[in-house]
């Protein structure tokens, strides 16, 4: 049977008239806010936008204003670190030579000397840079032993079965590692002494656990980590060739390698 378009249209209109007006009028969709959202946290604080990143703690990184840690001695909370860029540049010049402060950008220079204990790590810290730089310095220390002109012991223990050991020119220097280890060159005490000579403790950013006992707070370990971090930062900034050259000339030579 053929459909009657006119009858279908009239029945549809009749049903629509019987519906309540509230059913036909849907609730309006809530429009999007017309206000412009802030894209950066610095918009609310234009005065901080002019300051270097290393000199302040971001507002959204700050806590509620109190700490749940109870300090037994309030005097241990007081510790000041260097904030003068000139003092920091002087340290880099003593370590890397003239114009040494220009090898790294300002943000990286401050990051390399910042321990995770400083400002609860909210301004960044040098742990990853130190891990990278430690491997670079260990590699150069091993290489310095292998290429050293120190002669090997000619005394050979006779074999009970008259066997001859395998020898090859490429392996001739490997036996030098039995006389000296890389750990002997980059000892923690030697590295800490180098750090004191260049004035690193005066610019180091950290918070000792015991301000009255810096050695007991791990000063030697923190100084070593900071020197490693500087090498790691130079490698990431200038490449491996420059970093290995700095490790040989500015570190290992001073350590007696």
PDB file of C-alpha atoms in Angstrom:
ATOM      1  CA  UNK A   1       0.000   0.000   0.000  1.00  0.00           C
ATOM      2  CA  UNK A   2       1.418   3.392  -0.952  1.00  0.00           C
ATOM      3  CA  UNK A   3       2.157   5.877   1.796  1.00  0.00           C
ATOM      4  CA  UNK A   4       0.249   9.130   1.996  1.00  0.00           C
ATOM      5  CA  UNK A   5       2.762  11.951   2.642  1.00  0.00           C
ATOM      6  CA  UNK A   6       0.094  14.461   3.619  1.00  0.00           C
ATOM      7  CA  UNK A   7      -1.433  12.122   6.242  1.00  0.00           C
ATOM      8  CA  UNK A   8       2.021  11.386   7.751  1.00  0.00           C
ATOM      9  CA  UNK A   9       2.872  15.088   7.990  1.00  0.00           C
ATOM     10  CA  UNK A  10      -0.438  15.957   9.639  1.00  0.00           C
ATOM     11  CA  UNK A  11      -0.106  13.184  12.214  1.00  0.00           C
ATOM     12  CA  UNK A  12       3.398  14.316  13.075  1.00  0.00           C
ATOM     13  CA  UNK A  13       2.282  17.900  13.628  1.00  0.00           C
ATOM     14  CA  UNK A  14      -0.605  16.657  15.815  1.00  0.00           C
ATOM     15  CA  UNK A  15       1.811  14.740  18.052  1.00  0.00           C
ATOM     16  CA  UNK A  16       4.088  17.753  18.358  1.00  0.00           C
ATOM     17  CA  UNK A  17       1.179  19.991  19.452  1.00  0.00           C
ATOM     18  CA  UNK A  18       0.235  17.521  22.182  1.00  0.00           C
ATOM     19  CA  UNK A  19       3.757  17.566  23.643  1.00  0.00           C
ATOM     20  CA  UNK A  20       4.491  19.884  26.528  1.00  0.00           C
ATOM     21  CA  UNK A  21       6.591  22.952  25.731  1.00  0.00           C
ATOM     22  CA  UNK A  22       9.197  21.916  28.315  1.00  0.00           C
ATOM     23  CA  UNK A  23       9.836  18.694  26.406  1.00  0.00           C
ATOM     24  CA  UNK A  24      10.465  20.534  23.159  1.00  0.00           C
ATOM     25  CA  UNK A  25      12.687  23.162  24.648  1.00  0.00           C
ATOM     26  CA  UNK A  26      15.900  21.488  25.743  1.00  0.00           C
ATOM     27  CA  UNK A  27      18.047  22.964  28.464  1.00  0.00           C
ATOM     28  CA  UNK A  28      20.609  25.305  26.970  1.00  0.00           C
ATOM     29  CA  UNK A  29      24.124  23.998  26.859  1.00  0.00           C
ATOM     30  CA  UNK A  30      26.445  25.800  29.212  1.00  0.00           C
ATOM     31  CA  UNK A  31      28.707  27.956  27.081  1.00  0.00           C
ATOM     32  CA  UNK A  32      32.447  27.877  27.444  1.00  0.00           C
ATOM     33  CA  UNK A  33      33.962  30.512  29.615  1.00  0.00           C
ATOM     34  CA  UNK A  34      34.811  33.648  27.721  1.00  0.00           C
ATOM     35  CA  UNK A  35      37.660  34.531  30.027  1.00  0.00           C
ATOM     36  CA  UNK A  36      41.179  33.960  28.753  1.00  0.00           C
ATOM     37  CA  UNK A  37      42.935  31.216  30.727  1.00  0.00           C
ATOM     38  CA  UNK A  38      46.456  31.782  31.905  1.00  0.00           C
ATOM     39  CA  UNK A  39      48.913  29.822  29.819  1.00  0.00           C
ATOM     40  CA  UNK A  40      51.884  30.287  32.118  1.00  0.00           C
ATOM     41  CA  UNK A  41      52.219  30.551  35.833  1.00  0.00           C
ATOM     42  CA  UNK A  42      54.406  33.633  35.404  1.00  0.00           C
ATOM     43  CA  UNK A  43      51.471  35.721  34.116  1.00  0.00           C
ATOM     44  CA  UNK A  44      50.177  36.270  37.627  1.00  0.00           C
ATOM     45  CA  UNK A  45      53.615  37.378  38.800  1.00  0.00           C
ATOM     46  CA  UNK A  46      55.191  39.601  36.164  1.00  0.00           C
ATOM     47  CA  UNK A  47      57.932  40.660  38.536  1.00  0.00           C
ATOM     48  CA  UNK A  48      59.257  37.070  38.728  1.00  0.00           C
ATOM     49  CA  UNK A  49      59.194  36.760  34.940  1.00  0.00           C
ATOM     50  CA  UNK A  50      62.110  39.187  34.842  1.00  0.00           C
ATOM     51  CA  UNK A  51      64.208  37.199  37.302  1.00  0.00           C
ATOM     52  CA  UNK A  52      66.522  34.341  36.285  1.00  0.00           C
ATOM     53  CA  UNK A  53      65.091  30.901  36.861  1.00  0.00           C
ATOM     54  CA  UNK A  54      67.830  29.837  39.296  1.00  0.00           C
ATOM     55  CA  UNK A  55      67.205  32.708  41.708  1.00  0.00           C
ATOM     56  CA  UNK A  56      63.722  31.826  43.000  1.00  0.00           C
ATOM     57  CA  UNK A  57      61.364  28.938  43.675  1.00  0.00           C
ATOM     58  CA  UNK A  58      58.310  28.708  41.374  1.00  0.00           C
ATOM     59  CA  UNK A  59      55.074  29.499  43.161  1.00  0.00           C
ATOM     60  CA  UNK A  60      53.391  26.236  42.144  1.00  0.00           C
ATOM     61  CA  UNK A  61      56.328  24.301  43.597  1.00  0.00           C
ATOM     62  CA  UNK A  62      55.778  25.760  47.045  1.00  0.00           C
ATOM     63  CA  UNK A  63      53.871  23.889  49.719  1.00  0.00           C
ATOM     64  CA  UNK A  64      51.048  25.044  51.968  1.00  0.00           C
ATOM     65  CA  UNK A  65      53.419  27.139  54.062  1.00  0.00           C
ATOM     66  CA  UNK A  66      54.144  24.683  56.837  1.00  0.00           C
ATOM     67  CA  UNK A  67      56.121  21.492  57.251  1.00  0.00           C
ATOM     68  CA  UNK A  68      55.199  18.274  59.036  1.00  0.00           C
ATOM     69  CA  UNK A  69      58.843  17.654  59.918  1.00  0.00           C
ATOM     70  CA  UNK A  70      59.665  18.599  63.474  1.00  0.00           C
ATOM     71  CA  UNK A  71      63.189  19.987  63.786  1.00  0.00           C
ATOM     72  CA  UNK A  72      64.822  19.211  67.098  1.00  0.00           C
ATOM     73  CA  UNK A  73      67.235  22.116  66.834  1.00  0.00           C
ATOM     74  CA  UNK A  74      65.798  25.141  64.931  1.00  0.00           C
ATOM     75  CA  UNK A  75      69.316  26.478  64.385  1.00  0.00           C
ATOM     76  CA  UNK A  76      69.973  23.659  61.921  1.00  0.00           C
ATOM     77  CA  UNK A  77      67.391  25.112  59.548  1.00  0.00           C
ATOM     78  CA  UNK A  78      69.494  28.221  59.034  1.00  0.00           C
ATOM     79  CA  UNK A  79      71.930  27.865  56.142  1.00  0.00           C
ATOM     80  CA  UNK A  80      72.807  30.428  53.478  1.00  0.00           C
ATOM     81  CA  UNK A  81      74.271  29.766  50.023  1.00  0.00           C
ATOM     82  CA  UNK A  82      75.985  31.999  47.542  1.00  0.00           C
ATOM     83  CA  UNK A  83      73.728  34.059  45.267  1.00  0.00           C
ATOM     84  CA  UNK A  84      76.404  36.195  43.595  1.00  0.00           C
ATOM     85  CA  UNK A  85      77.065  35.235  39.941  1.00  0.00           C
ATOM     86  CA  UNK A  86      80.518  36.874  40.073  1.00  0.00           C
ATOM     87  CA  UNK A  87      81.654  34.519  42.827  1.00  0.00           C
ATOM     88  CA  UNK A  88      80.384  31.561  40.820  1.00  0.00           C
ATOM     89  CA  UNK A  89      82.172  32.721  37.660  1.00  0.00           C
ATOM     90  CA  UNK A  90      85.418  33.063  39.596  1.00  0.00           C
ATOM     91  CA  UNK A  91      85.168  29.436  40.662  1.00  0.00           C
ATOM     92  CA  UNK A  92      84.613  28.289  37.084  1.00  0.00           C
ATOM     93  CA  UNK A  93      87.627  30.313  35.962  1.00  0.00           C
ATOM     94  CA  UNK A  94      89.828  28.657  38.569  1.00  0.00           C
ATOM     95  CA  UNK A  95      88.612  25.227  37.494  1.00  0.00           C
ATOM     96  CA  UNK A  96      88.363  25.562  33.697  1.00  0.00           C
ATOM     97  CA  UNK A  97      90.911  28.298  33.056  1.00  0.00           C
ATOM     98  CA  UNK A  98      90.471  31.841  31.699  1.00  0.00           C
ATOM     99  CA  UNK A  99      87.012  32.526  30.282  1.00  0.00           C
ATOM    100  CA  UNK A 100      85.875  29.280  31.822  1.00  0.00           C
ATOM    101  CA  UNK A 101      82.602  30.803  32.973  1.00  0.00           C
ATOM    102  CA  UNK A 102      81.553  31.176  29.327  1.00  0.00           C
ATOM    103  CA  UNK A 103      81.617  27.446  28.651  1.00  0.00           C
ATOM    104  CA  UNK A 104      78.165  26.960  30.168  1.00  0.00           C
ATOM    105  CA  UNK A 105      74.949  29.041  30.133  1.00  0.00           C
ATOM    106  CA  UNK A 106      73.929  30.713  33.359  1.00  0.00           C
ATOM    107  CA  UNK A 107      71.148  28.252  34.164  1.00  0.00           C
ATOM    108  CA  UNK A 108      73.417  25.233  33.645  1.00  0.00           C
ATOM    109  CA  UNK A 109      76.206  26.782  35.705  1.00  0.00           C
ATOM    110  CA  UNK A 110      73.884  27.068  38.684  1.00  0.00           C
ATOM    111  CA  UNK A 111      72.304  23.670  38.069  1.00  0.00           C
ATOM    112  CA  UNK A 112      75.681  21.906  38.049  1.00  0.00           C
ATOM    113  CA  UNK A 113      76.556  23.154  41.548  1.00  0.00           C
ATOM    114  CA  UNK A 114      73.101  22.530  43.059  1.00  0.00           C
ATOM    115  CA  UNK A 115      72.625  19.488  45.288  1.00  0.00           C
ATOM    116  CA  UNK A 116      69.217  17.883  45.718  1.00  0.00           C
ATOM    117  CA  UNK A 117      69.152  18.977  49.355  1.00  0.00           C
ATOM    118  CA  UNK A 118      69.006  22.639  48.331  1.00  0.00           C
ATOM    119  CA  UNK A 119      65.484  24.068  48.460  1.00  0.00           C
ATOM    120  CA  UNK A 120      64.068  20.519  48.597  1.00  0.00           C
ATOM    121  CA  UNK A 121      65.140  20.024  44.978  1.00  0.00           C
ATOM    122  CA  UNK A 122      62.526  22.459  43.682  1.00  0.00           C
ATOM    123  CA  UNK A 123      65.010  24.393  41.547  1.00  0.00           C
ATOM    124  CA  UNK A 124      66.549  21.325  39.949  1.00  0.00           C
ATOM    125  CA  UNK A 125      69.657  19.410  41.005  1.00  0.00           C
ATOM    126  CA  UNK A 126      72.764  17.844  39.504  1.00  0.00           C
ATOM    127  CA  UNK A 127      72.256  14.125  40.146  1.00  0.00           C
ATOM    128  CA  UNK A 128      71.888  13.103  36.499  1.00  0.00           C
ATOM    129  CA  UNK A 129      74.700  15.345  35.339  1.00  0.00           C
ATOM    130  CA  UNK A 130      76.967  13.832  37.998  1.00  0.00           C
ATOM    131  CA  UNK A 131      76.134  10.285  36.909  1.00  0.00           C
ATOM    132  CA  UNK A 132      77.074  11.138  33.331  1.00  0.00           C
ATOM    133  CA  UNK A 133      80.242  13.038  34.242  1.00  0.00           C
ATOM    134  CA  UNK A 134      81.475  10.302  36.567  1.00  0.00           C
ATOM    135  CA  UNK A 135      81.610   7.821  33.687  1.00  0.00           C
ATOM    136  CA  UNK A 136      83.498  10.319  31.539  1.00  0.00           C
ATOM    137  CA  UNK A 137      86.142  10.891  34.207  1.00  0.00           C
ATOM    138  CA  UNK A 138      86.431   7.159  34.942  1.00  0.00           C
ATOM    139  CA  UNK A 139      86.958   6.468  31.243  1.00  0.00           C
ATOM    140  CA  UNK A 140      89.711   9.069  30.999  1.00  0.00           C
ATOM    141  CA  UNK A 141      91.359   7.760  34.158  1.00  0.00           C
ATOM    142  CA  UNK A 142      91.432   4.260  32.655  1.00  0.00           C
ATOM    143  CA  UNK A 143      92.780   5.604  29.399  1.00  0.00           C
ATOM    144  CA  UNK A 144      95.549   7.515  31.175  1.00  0.00           C
ATOM    145  CA  UNK A 145      96.721   4.274  32.784  1.00  0.00           C
ATOM    146  CA  UNK A 146      96.708   2.377  29.513  1.00  0.00           C
ATOM    147  CA  UNK A 147      98.723   5.018  27.626  1.00  0.00           C
ATOM    148  CA  UNK A 148     101.133   5.735  30.478  1.00  0.00           C
ATOM    149  CA  UNK A 149     104.808   4.980  29.696  1.00  0.00           C
ATOM    150  CA  UNK A 150     105.251   3.086  32.955  1.00  0.00           C
ATOM    151  CA  UNK A 151     106.904  -0.236  32.224  1.00  0.00           C
ATOM    152  CA  UNK A 152     105.448  -3.545  33.190  1.00  0.00           C
ATOM    153  CA  UNK A 153     107.096  -6.073  35.401  1.00  0.00           C
ATOM    154  CA  UNK A 154     109.268  -8.418  33.394  1.00  0.00           C
ATOM    155  CA  UNK A 155     109.035 -11.151  35.986  1.00  0.00           C
ATOM    156  CA  UNK A 156     106.911 -13.961  34.614  1.00  0.00           C
ATOM    157  CA  UNK A 157     105.806 -16.838  36.759  1.00  0.00           C
ATOM    158  CA  UNK A 158     106.909 -20.078  35.078  1.00  0.00           C
ATOM    159  CA  UNK A 159     104.112 -22.358  34.000  1.00  0.00           C
ATOM    160  CA  UNK A 160     104.138 -25.874  35.432  1.00  0.00           C
ATOM    161  CA  UNK A 161     103.100 -27.331  32.072  1.00  0.00           C
ATOM    162  CA  UNK A 162     105.421 -25.173  29.928  1.00  0.00           C
ATOM    163  CA  UNK A 163     102.479 -23.354  28.338  1.00  0.00           C
ATOM    164  CA  UNK A 164     102.934 -20.026  26.564  1.00  0.00           C
ATOM    165  CA  UNK A 165     100.564 -17.172  27.320  1.00  0.00           C
ATOM    166  CA  UNK A 166      98.796 -15.512  24.410  1.00  0.00           C
ATOM    167  CA  UNK A 167     100.204 -12.087  23.607  1.00  0.00           C
ATOM    168  CA  UNK A 168      99.106  -9.377  21.200  1.00  0.00           C
ATOM    169  CA  UNK A 169     100.204  -5.735  20.752  1.00  0.00           C
ATOM    170  CA  UNK A 170      96.646  -4.539  21.294  1.00  0.00           C
ATOM    171  CA  UNK A 171      96.596  -6.238  24.710  1.00  0.00           C
ATOM    172  CA  UNK A 172     100.065  -5.207  25.782  1.00  0.00           C
ATOM    173  CA  UNK A 173      98.818  -2.278  27.896  1.00  0.00           C
ATOM    174  CA  UNK A 174      95.937  -4.124  29.516  1.00  0.00           C
ATOM    175  CA  UNK A 175      98.209  -5.566  32.193  1.00  0.00           C
ATOM    176  CA  UNK A 176      98.905  -2.052  33.444  1.00  0.00           C
ATOM    177  CA  UNK A 177      95.505  -2.103  35.123  1.00  0.00           C
ATOM    178  CA  UNK A 178      96.812  -4.776  37.459  1.00  0.00           C
ATOM    179  CA  UNK A 179      99.337  -2.271  38.828  1.00  0.00           C
ATOM    180  CA  UNK A 180      97.046   0.757  39.092  1.00  0.00           C
ATOM    181  CA  UNK A 181      93.279   1.168  39.153  1.00  0.00           C
ATOM    182  CA  UNK A 182      91.253   4.200  37.983  1.00  0.00           C
ATOM    183  CA  UNK A 183      89.816   4.489  41.497  1.00  0.00           C
ATOM    184  CA  UNK A 184      93.285   5.317  42.751  1.00  0.00           C
ATOM    185  CA  UNK A 185      93.429   8.378  40.496  1.00  0.00           C
ATOM    186  CA  UNK A 186      89.952   9.763  41.159  1.00  0.00           C
ATOM    187  CA  UNK A 187      89.819   9.092  44.867  1.00  0.00           C
ATOM    188  CA  UNK A 188      87.179  10.955  46.822  1.00  0.00           C
ATOM    189  CA  UNK A 189      89.785  12.631  48.978  1.00  0.00           C
ATOM    190  CA  UNK A 190      91.747  13.876  45.952  1.00  0.00           C
ATOM    191  CA  UNK A 191      88.618  15.175  44.271  1.00  0.00           C
ATOM    192  CA  UNK A 192      87.520  16.942  47.451  1.00  0.00           C
ATOM    193  CA  UNK A 193      90.959  18.546  47.779  1.00  0.00           C
ATOM    194  CA  UNK A 194      90.706  19.840  44.201  1.00  0.00           C
ATOM    195  CA  UNK A 195      87.250  21.232  44.973  1.00  0.00           C
ATOM    196  CA  UNK A 196      88.601  23.125  47.977  1.00  0.00           C
ATOM    197  CA  UNK A 197      91.466  24.551  45.902  1.00  0.00           C
ATOM    198  CA  UNK A 198      89.101  26.080  43.349  1.00  0.00           C
ATOM    199  CA  UNK A 199      86.720  27.417  46.018  1.00  0.00           C
ATOM    200  CA  UNK A 200      83.791  25.110  45.297  1.00  0.00           C
ATOM    201  CA  UNK A 201      82.534  24.923  48.921  1.00  0.00           C
ATOM    202  CA  UNK A 202      81.946  28.701  48.873  1.00  0.00           C
ATOM    203  CA  UNK A 203      79.534  28.496  45.904  1.00  0.00           C
ATOM    204  CA  UNK A 204      78.007  25.069  46.496  1.00  0.00           C
ATOM    205  CA  UNK A 205      74.241  25.130  46.863  1.00  0.00           C
ATOM    206  CA  UNK A 206      73.152  22.512  49.382  1.00  0.00           C
ATOM    207  CA  UNK A 207      71.633  22.115  52.826  1.00  0.00           C
ATOM    208  CA  UNK A 208      73.788  20.082  55.219  1.00  0.00           C
ATOM    209  CA  UNK A 209      71.976  17.872  57.671  1.00  0.00           C
ATOM    210  CA  UNK A 210      74.321  19.014  60.446  1.00  0.00           C
ATOM    211  CA  UNK A 211      75.524  22.577  59.825  1.00  0.00           C
ATOM    212  CA  UNK A 212      77.927  22.265  62.744  1.00  0.00           C
ATOM    213  CA  UNK A 213      79.517  19.138  61.188  1.00  0.00           C
ATOM    214  CA  UNK A 214      79.899  19.446  57.426  1.00  0.00           C
ATOM    215  CA  UNK A 215      82.017  16.323  57.047  1.00  0.00           C
ATOM    216  CA  UNK A 216      79.435  14.339  58.937  1.00  0.00           C
ATOM    217  CA  UNK A 217      76.806  15.747  56.580  1.00  0.00           C
ATOM    218  CA  UNK A 218      78.628  14.314  53.552  1.00  0.00           C
ATOM    219  CA  UNK A 219      80.559  17.314  52.252  1.00  0.00           C
ATOM    220  CA  UNK A 220      83.195  15.141  50.542  1.00  0.00           C
ATOM    221  CA  UNK A 221      80.584  13.184  48.595  1.00  0.00           C
ATOM    222  CA  UNK A 222      78.700  16.336  47.602  1.00  0.00           C
ATOM    223  CA  UNK A 223      81.895  17.996  46.343  1.00  0.00           C
ATOM    224  CA  UNK A 224      82.751  14.927  44.268  1.00  0.00           C
ATOM    225  CA  UNK A 225      79.276  14.831  42.804  1.00  0.00           C
ATOM    226  CA  UNK A 226      79.447  18.502  41.882  1.00  0.00           C
ATOM    227  CA  UNK A 227      82.737  18.110  40.015  1.00  0.00           C
ATOM    228  CA  UNK A 228      81.290  15.164  38.112  1.00  0.00           C
ATOM    229  CA  UNK A 229      78.221  17.240  37.270  1.00  0.00           C
ATOM    230  CA  UNK A 230      80.344  20.019  35.769  1.00  0.00           C
ATOM    231  CA  UNK A 231      82.006  17.522  33.413  1.00  0.00           C
ATOM    232  CA  UNK A 232      78.617  16.080  32.482  1.00  0.00           C
ATOM    233  CA  UNK A 233      77.228  19.540  31.758  1.00  0.00           C
ATOM    234  CA  UNK A 234      80.204  20.387  29.533  1.00  0.00           C
ATOM    235  CA  UNK A 235      79.726  17.148  27.612  1.00  0.00           C
ATOM    236  CA  UNK A 236      76.057  17.853  26.968  1.00  0.00           C
ATOM    237  CA  UNK A 237      76.789  21.449  26.013  1.00  0.00           C
ATOM    238  CA  UNK A 238      79.872  21.013  23.798  1.00  0.00           C
ATOM    239  CA  UNK A 239      80.127  17.316  23.035  1.00  0.00           C
ATOM    240  CA  UNK A 240      82.259  14.404  24.142  1.00  0.00           C
ATOM    241  CA  UNK A 241      85.506  15.621  22.565  1.00  0.00           C
ATOM    242  CA  UNK A 242      85.557  18.861  24.562  1.00  0.00           C
ATOM    243  CA  UNK A 243      84.454  17.117  27.760  1.00  0.00           C
ATOM    244  CA  UNK A 244      87.188  14.484  27.547  1.00  0.00           C
ATOM    245  CA  UNK A 245      89.789  17.156  26.881  1.00  0.00           C
ATOM    246  CA  UNK A 246      88.643  19.120  29.933  1.00  0.00           C
ATOM    247  CA  UNK A 247      88.690  15.941  32.016  1.00  0.00           C
ATOM    248  CA  UNK A 248      92.288  15.248  31.019  1.00  0.00           C
ATOM    249  CA  UNK A 249      93.722  18.756  31.250  1.00  0.00           C
ATOM    250  CA  UNK A 250      91.724  20.374  34.061  1.00  0.00           C
ATOM    251  CA  UNK A 251      91.035  17.375  36.299  1.00  0.00           C
ATOM    252  CA  UNK A 252      93.381  14.405  35.846  1.00  0.00           C
ATOM    253  CA  UNK A 253      96.547  16.495  35.616  1.00  0.00           C
ATOM    254  CA  UNK A 254      95.698  18.140  38.916  1.00  0.00           C
ATOM    255  CA  UNK A 255      94.967  14.748  40.430  1.00  0.00           C
ATOM    256  CA  UNK A 256      98.396  13.454  39.500  1.00  0.00           C
ATOM    257  CA  UNK A 257      97.496  11.277  36.509  1.00  0.00           C
TER     258      UNK A 257
END
